[in-house]
Structures are given as C-alpha cells and as structure tokens.
Coordinates of C-alpha atoms in Angstrom, one line a residue:
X1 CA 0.0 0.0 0.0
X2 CA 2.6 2.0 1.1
X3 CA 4.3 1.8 -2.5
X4 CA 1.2 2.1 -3.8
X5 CA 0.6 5.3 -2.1
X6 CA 4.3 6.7 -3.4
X7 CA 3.8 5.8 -7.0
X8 CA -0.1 8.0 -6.8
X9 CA 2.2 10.8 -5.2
X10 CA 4.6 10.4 -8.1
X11 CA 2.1 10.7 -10.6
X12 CA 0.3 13.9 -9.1
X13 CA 3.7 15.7 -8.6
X14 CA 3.9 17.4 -11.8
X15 CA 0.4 19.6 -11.3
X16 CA 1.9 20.2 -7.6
X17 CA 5.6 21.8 -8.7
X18 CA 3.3 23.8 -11.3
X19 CA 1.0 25.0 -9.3
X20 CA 3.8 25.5 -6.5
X21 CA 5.9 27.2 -9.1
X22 CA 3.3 30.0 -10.3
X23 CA 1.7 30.5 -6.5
X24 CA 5.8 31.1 -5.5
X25 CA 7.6 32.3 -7.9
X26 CA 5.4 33.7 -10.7
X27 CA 3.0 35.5 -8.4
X28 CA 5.2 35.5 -5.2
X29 CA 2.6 34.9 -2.6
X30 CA 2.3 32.5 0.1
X31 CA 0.4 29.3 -0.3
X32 CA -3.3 30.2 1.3
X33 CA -4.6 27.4 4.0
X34 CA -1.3 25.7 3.4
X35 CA -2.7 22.9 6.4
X36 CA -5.8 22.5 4.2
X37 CA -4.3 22.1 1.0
X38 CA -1.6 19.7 2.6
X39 CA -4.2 17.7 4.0
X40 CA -6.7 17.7 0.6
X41 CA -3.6 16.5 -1.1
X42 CA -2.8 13.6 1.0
X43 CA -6.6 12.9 0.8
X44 CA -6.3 13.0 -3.3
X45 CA -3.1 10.7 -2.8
X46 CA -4.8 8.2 -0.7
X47 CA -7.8 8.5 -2.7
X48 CA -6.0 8.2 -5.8
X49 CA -4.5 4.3 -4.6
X50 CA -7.8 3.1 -3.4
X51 CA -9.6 3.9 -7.2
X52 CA -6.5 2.0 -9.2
X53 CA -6.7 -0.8 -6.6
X54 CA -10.6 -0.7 -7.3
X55 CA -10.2 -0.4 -11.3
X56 CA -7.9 -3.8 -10.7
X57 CA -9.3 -5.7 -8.6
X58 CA -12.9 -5.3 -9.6
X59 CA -13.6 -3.1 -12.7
X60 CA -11.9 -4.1 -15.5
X61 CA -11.7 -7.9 -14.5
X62 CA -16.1 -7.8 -14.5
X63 CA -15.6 -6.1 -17.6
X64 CA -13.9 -8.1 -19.8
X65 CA -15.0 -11.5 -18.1
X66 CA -18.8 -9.9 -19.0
X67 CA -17.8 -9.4 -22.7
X68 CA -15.8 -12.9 -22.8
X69 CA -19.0 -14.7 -21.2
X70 CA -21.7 -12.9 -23.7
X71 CA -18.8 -13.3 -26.6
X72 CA -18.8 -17.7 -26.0
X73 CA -22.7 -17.3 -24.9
X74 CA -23.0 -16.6 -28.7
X75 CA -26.0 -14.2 -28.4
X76 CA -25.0 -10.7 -30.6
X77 CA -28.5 -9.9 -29.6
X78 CA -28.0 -10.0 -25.8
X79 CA -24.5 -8.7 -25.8
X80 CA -25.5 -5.6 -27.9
X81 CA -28.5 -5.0 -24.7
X82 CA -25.8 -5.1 -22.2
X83 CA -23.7 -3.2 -24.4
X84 CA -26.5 -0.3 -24.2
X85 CA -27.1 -0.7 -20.9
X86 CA -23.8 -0.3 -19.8
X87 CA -23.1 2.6 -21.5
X88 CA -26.2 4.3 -20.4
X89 CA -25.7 3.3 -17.0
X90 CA -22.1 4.1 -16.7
X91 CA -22.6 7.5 -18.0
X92 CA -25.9 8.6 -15.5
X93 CA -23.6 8.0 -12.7
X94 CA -20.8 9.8 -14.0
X95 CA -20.4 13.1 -11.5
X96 CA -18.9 15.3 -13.8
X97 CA -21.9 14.9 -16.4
X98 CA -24.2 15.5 -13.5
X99 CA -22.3 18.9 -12.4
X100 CA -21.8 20.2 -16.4
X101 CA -25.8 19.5 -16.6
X102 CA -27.2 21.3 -13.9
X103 CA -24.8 23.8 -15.0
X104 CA -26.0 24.1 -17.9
X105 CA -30.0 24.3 -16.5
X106 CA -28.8 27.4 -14.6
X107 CA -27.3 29.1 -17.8
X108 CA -30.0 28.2 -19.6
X109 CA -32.3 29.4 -17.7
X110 CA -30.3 32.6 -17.1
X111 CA -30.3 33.0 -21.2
X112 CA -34.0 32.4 -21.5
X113 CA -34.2 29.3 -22.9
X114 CA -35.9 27.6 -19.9
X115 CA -38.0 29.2 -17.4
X116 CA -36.1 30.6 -14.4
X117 CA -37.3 28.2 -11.6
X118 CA -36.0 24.8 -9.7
X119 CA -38.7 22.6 -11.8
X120 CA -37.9 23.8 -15.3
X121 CA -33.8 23.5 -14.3
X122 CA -34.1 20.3 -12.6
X123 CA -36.3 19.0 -16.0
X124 CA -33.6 20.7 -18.3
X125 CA -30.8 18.7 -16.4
X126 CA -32.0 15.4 -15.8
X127 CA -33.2 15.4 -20.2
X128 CA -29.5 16.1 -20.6
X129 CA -28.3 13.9 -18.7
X130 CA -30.5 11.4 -20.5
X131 CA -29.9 12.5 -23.5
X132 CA -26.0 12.3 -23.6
X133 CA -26.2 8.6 -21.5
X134 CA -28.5 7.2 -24.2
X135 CA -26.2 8.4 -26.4
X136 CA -23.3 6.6 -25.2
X137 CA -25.5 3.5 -25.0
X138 CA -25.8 3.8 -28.6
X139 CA -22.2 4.6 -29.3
X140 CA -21.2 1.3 -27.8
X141 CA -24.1 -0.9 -29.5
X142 CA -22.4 0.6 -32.4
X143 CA -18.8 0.1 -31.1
X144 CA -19.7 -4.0 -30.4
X145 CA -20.7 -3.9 -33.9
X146 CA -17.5 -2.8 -35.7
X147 CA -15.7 -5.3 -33.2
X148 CA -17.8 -8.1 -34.1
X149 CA -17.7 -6.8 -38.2
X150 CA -14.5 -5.8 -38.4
X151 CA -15.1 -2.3 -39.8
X152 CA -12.3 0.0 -40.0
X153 CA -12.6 2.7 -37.2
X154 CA -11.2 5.5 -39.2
X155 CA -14.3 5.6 -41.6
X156 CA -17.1 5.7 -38.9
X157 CA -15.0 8.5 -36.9
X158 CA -14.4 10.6 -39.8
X159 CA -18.0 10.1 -40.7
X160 CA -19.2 11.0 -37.1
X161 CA -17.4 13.9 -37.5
X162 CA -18.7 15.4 -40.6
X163 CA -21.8 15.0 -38.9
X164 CA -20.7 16.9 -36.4
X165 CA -19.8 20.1 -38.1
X166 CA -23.0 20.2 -39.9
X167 CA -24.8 19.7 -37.3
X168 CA -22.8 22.8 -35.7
X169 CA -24.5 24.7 -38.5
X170 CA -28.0 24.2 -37.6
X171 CA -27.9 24.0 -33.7
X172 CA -28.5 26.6 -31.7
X173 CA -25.4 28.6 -30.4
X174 CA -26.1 27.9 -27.0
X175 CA -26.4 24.4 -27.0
X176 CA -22.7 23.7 -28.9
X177 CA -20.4 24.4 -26.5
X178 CA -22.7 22.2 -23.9
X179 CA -22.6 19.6 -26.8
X180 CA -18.9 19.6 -27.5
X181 CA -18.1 19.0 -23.4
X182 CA -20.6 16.8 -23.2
X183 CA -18.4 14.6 -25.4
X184 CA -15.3 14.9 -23.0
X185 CA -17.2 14.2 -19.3
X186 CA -18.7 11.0 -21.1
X187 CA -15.4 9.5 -20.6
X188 CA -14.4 9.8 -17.0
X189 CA -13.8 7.7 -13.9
X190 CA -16.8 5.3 -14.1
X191 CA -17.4 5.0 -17.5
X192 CA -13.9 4.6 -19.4
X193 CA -12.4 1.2 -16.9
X194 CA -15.8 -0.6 -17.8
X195 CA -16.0 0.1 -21.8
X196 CA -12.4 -0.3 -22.1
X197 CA -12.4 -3.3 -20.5
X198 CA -15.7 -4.5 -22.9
X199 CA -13.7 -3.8 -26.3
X200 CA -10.3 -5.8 -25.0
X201 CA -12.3 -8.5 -23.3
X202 CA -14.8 -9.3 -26.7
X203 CA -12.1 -9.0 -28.9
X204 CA -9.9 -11.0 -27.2
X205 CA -12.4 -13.7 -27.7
X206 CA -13.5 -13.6 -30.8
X207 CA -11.8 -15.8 -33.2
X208 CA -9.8 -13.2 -35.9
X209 CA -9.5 -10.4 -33.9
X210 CA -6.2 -8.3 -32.5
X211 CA -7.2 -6.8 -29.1
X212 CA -4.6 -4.4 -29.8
X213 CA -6.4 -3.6 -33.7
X214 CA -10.1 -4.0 -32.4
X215 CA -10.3 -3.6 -28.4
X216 CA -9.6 0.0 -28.4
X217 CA -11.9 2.9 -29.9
X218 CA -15.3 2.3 -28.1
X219 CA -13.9 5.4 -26.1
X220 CA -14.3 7.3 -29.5
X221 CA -17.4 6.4 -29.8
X222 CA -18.4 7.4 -26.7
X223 CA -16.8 11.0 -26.8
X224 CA -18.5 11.7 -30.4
X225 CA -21.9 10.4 -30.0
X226 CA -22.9 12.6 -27.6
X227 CA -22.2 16.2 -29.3
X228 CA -24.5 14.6 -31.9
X229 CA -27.2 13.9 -29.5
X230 CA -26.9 17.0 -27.6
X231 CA -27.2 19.1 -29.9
X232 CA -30.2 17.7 -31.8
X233 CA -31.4 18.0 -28.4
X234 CA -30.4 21.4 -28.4
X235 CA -32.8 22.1 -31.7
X236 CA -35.5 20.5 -30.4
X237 CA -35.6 22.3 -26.9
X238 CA -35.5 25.8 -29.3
X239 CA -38.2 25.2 -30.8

C-alpha cells in the first residue's frame, strides 16, 4: 500500500511543482490554507491508490470477463443489450456529467431558454443527462458492432465527425459548447475502466480479432456520440 501510495504521489507531482511554481515564484505569494491544502492532497493521494486498486481488482476484470462470457454465450442480440445498458448506466452516474448539466439548466435558464425556476432547471438537467447517456448506450451498440464486423474505425470516426460540423451549422449557439463538453465528461472515472475493458475482453475472444487492432476505440465512440445527440437535443428544446 505503502508503494502504492508513493507511486499516486509520483504521478500527481507534476500539477503540484506547477501550481507551486506559479503561486511562489510567478505571483510571489504565500500558499493560502497551506494545512488544508496539505491535507486535501494527501486525501487525493490516498484516494487516488484506493480507485486504481478498485479499477484492478474489480472493474476491468467484471468487464472483460462480461464481454468474454456474452462473446462464448453466442447471443449478438444480448450482448448488444448489455452493451447499451452499460453505456447508459455508466454515464448517469458519472459526477462530472451530473455537475456540467445542472450547470447548464442554470445558464439556460439565465439565457432564456428555460424558465427561471428549480422545476424547469431540474427537467432541463435530468433530459440532458439522459440524452448524452442514451447516447453513449448507442455509441457502444455501435462500437460492439465494428468489433464483431470488423469495420475500419477511421471511416465511422471521420463520418461521425462530418456530422458533427453540420450539425454545428443548424444547432443553436447555445447548445454547442454544452454539446462539445458533453463529449469529454462522457469518458471519466466510471465510464472509461468498464467500456475499455468491454472492447479488449470481446475481442480477445472472438476468433480473428487483434485486441490491440479491435479492443480500443469504443472510447471514440463514446466521446462523439454525444455532441450529436446534444445538440439535436439542443434544436429540439428551441423550438
């Protein structure tokens, strides 16, 4: 543990000599509630070792033992249900799409989109929130697909991102920014172990395929599909 513990403070060292270096040097003042942020950052380092020891021991091993299961199980049916409901489920509980949604509600309702109350704000929110998870439900039903097909990656990225800009065209202004980070806190602590550990585990078992080649780029997926969603959302809020 102890290790364990050195090699989280290792990795967070960088961010602390920069932010040491500008608070010090750059703008020469003393580090405020230097007790406090001592103490926040040996919570963060403990913190830090728990989640890896969690993404080991529990996350990624359910993961790909899931796909490998569904994968001899035979069903494409089945497997591309679970493959939705993970991805949906994953990405409800993510807390960073759950703070950049509500959020959101507030400047949305500060612009006029939405009324200016707790009801319309809290309805605003939990659509989004649906909206972006459903999307990444159907980015990996499409993601198990190319694994299982063998389609080249490249071609549905480019594609998705075509759509992308022309959908940036017709969306309402407000909505793309919301729509572009919506793509980005898609893929955060809870959601990116678990689909990771989907591609490598089916494509490991699936007679033809390179884990390496096929395993990786349901991530992709996950980031573009929702700027697509969210901002058809966006046009249909508008109107």
């Amino acid at each position: 543990m102890l290790l364990a513990c050195v090699g989280s403070f290792k990795d967070l060292l960088p961010i602390i000599i920069v932010v040491a270096f500008f608070q010090l040097l750059v703008l020469q003042r003393p580090m405020p509630n230097l007790l406090e942020v001592s103490l926040g950052l040996v919570l963060v380092v403990v913190g830090l070792t728990f989640f890896i020891f969690g993404l080991e021991l529990g996350l990624f091993p359910i993961g790909e033992s899931m796909a490998q299961a569904f994968a001899r199980k035979g069903s494409v049916f089945w497997l591309l249900v679970f493959s939705f409901c993970l991805g949906f489920g994953t990405t409800i509980a993510e807390p960073a799409l759950t703070a950049v949604a509500k959020e959101a509600a507030l400047v949305a309702a500060k612009g006029g989109m939405i009324l200016h109350n707790s009801e319309s704000m809290q309805e605003y929110a939990y659509h989004l929130k649906a909206t972006v998870a459903f999307s990444v439900g159907i980015a990996l039903v499409l993601g198990v697909l190319r694994i299982l097909k063998g389609w080249a990656i490249q071609n549905l990225i480019i594609g998705g991102y075509v759509l992308v800009v022309i959908l940036t065209f017709f969306a309402p202004q407000e909505i793309i920014g919301i729509a572009y980070d919506s793509g980005g806190v898609t893929t955060s602590t809870i959601t990116v172990p678990l689909v990771t550990a989907l591609g490598v585990g089916l494509s490991s078992s699936i007679k033809g395929r390179n884990p390496m080649v096929d395993g990786f780029g349901l991530i992709a997926f996950a980031s573009l599909m929702p700027m697509l969603f969210v901002m058809v959302f966006g046009m249909v809020v508008s109107q």
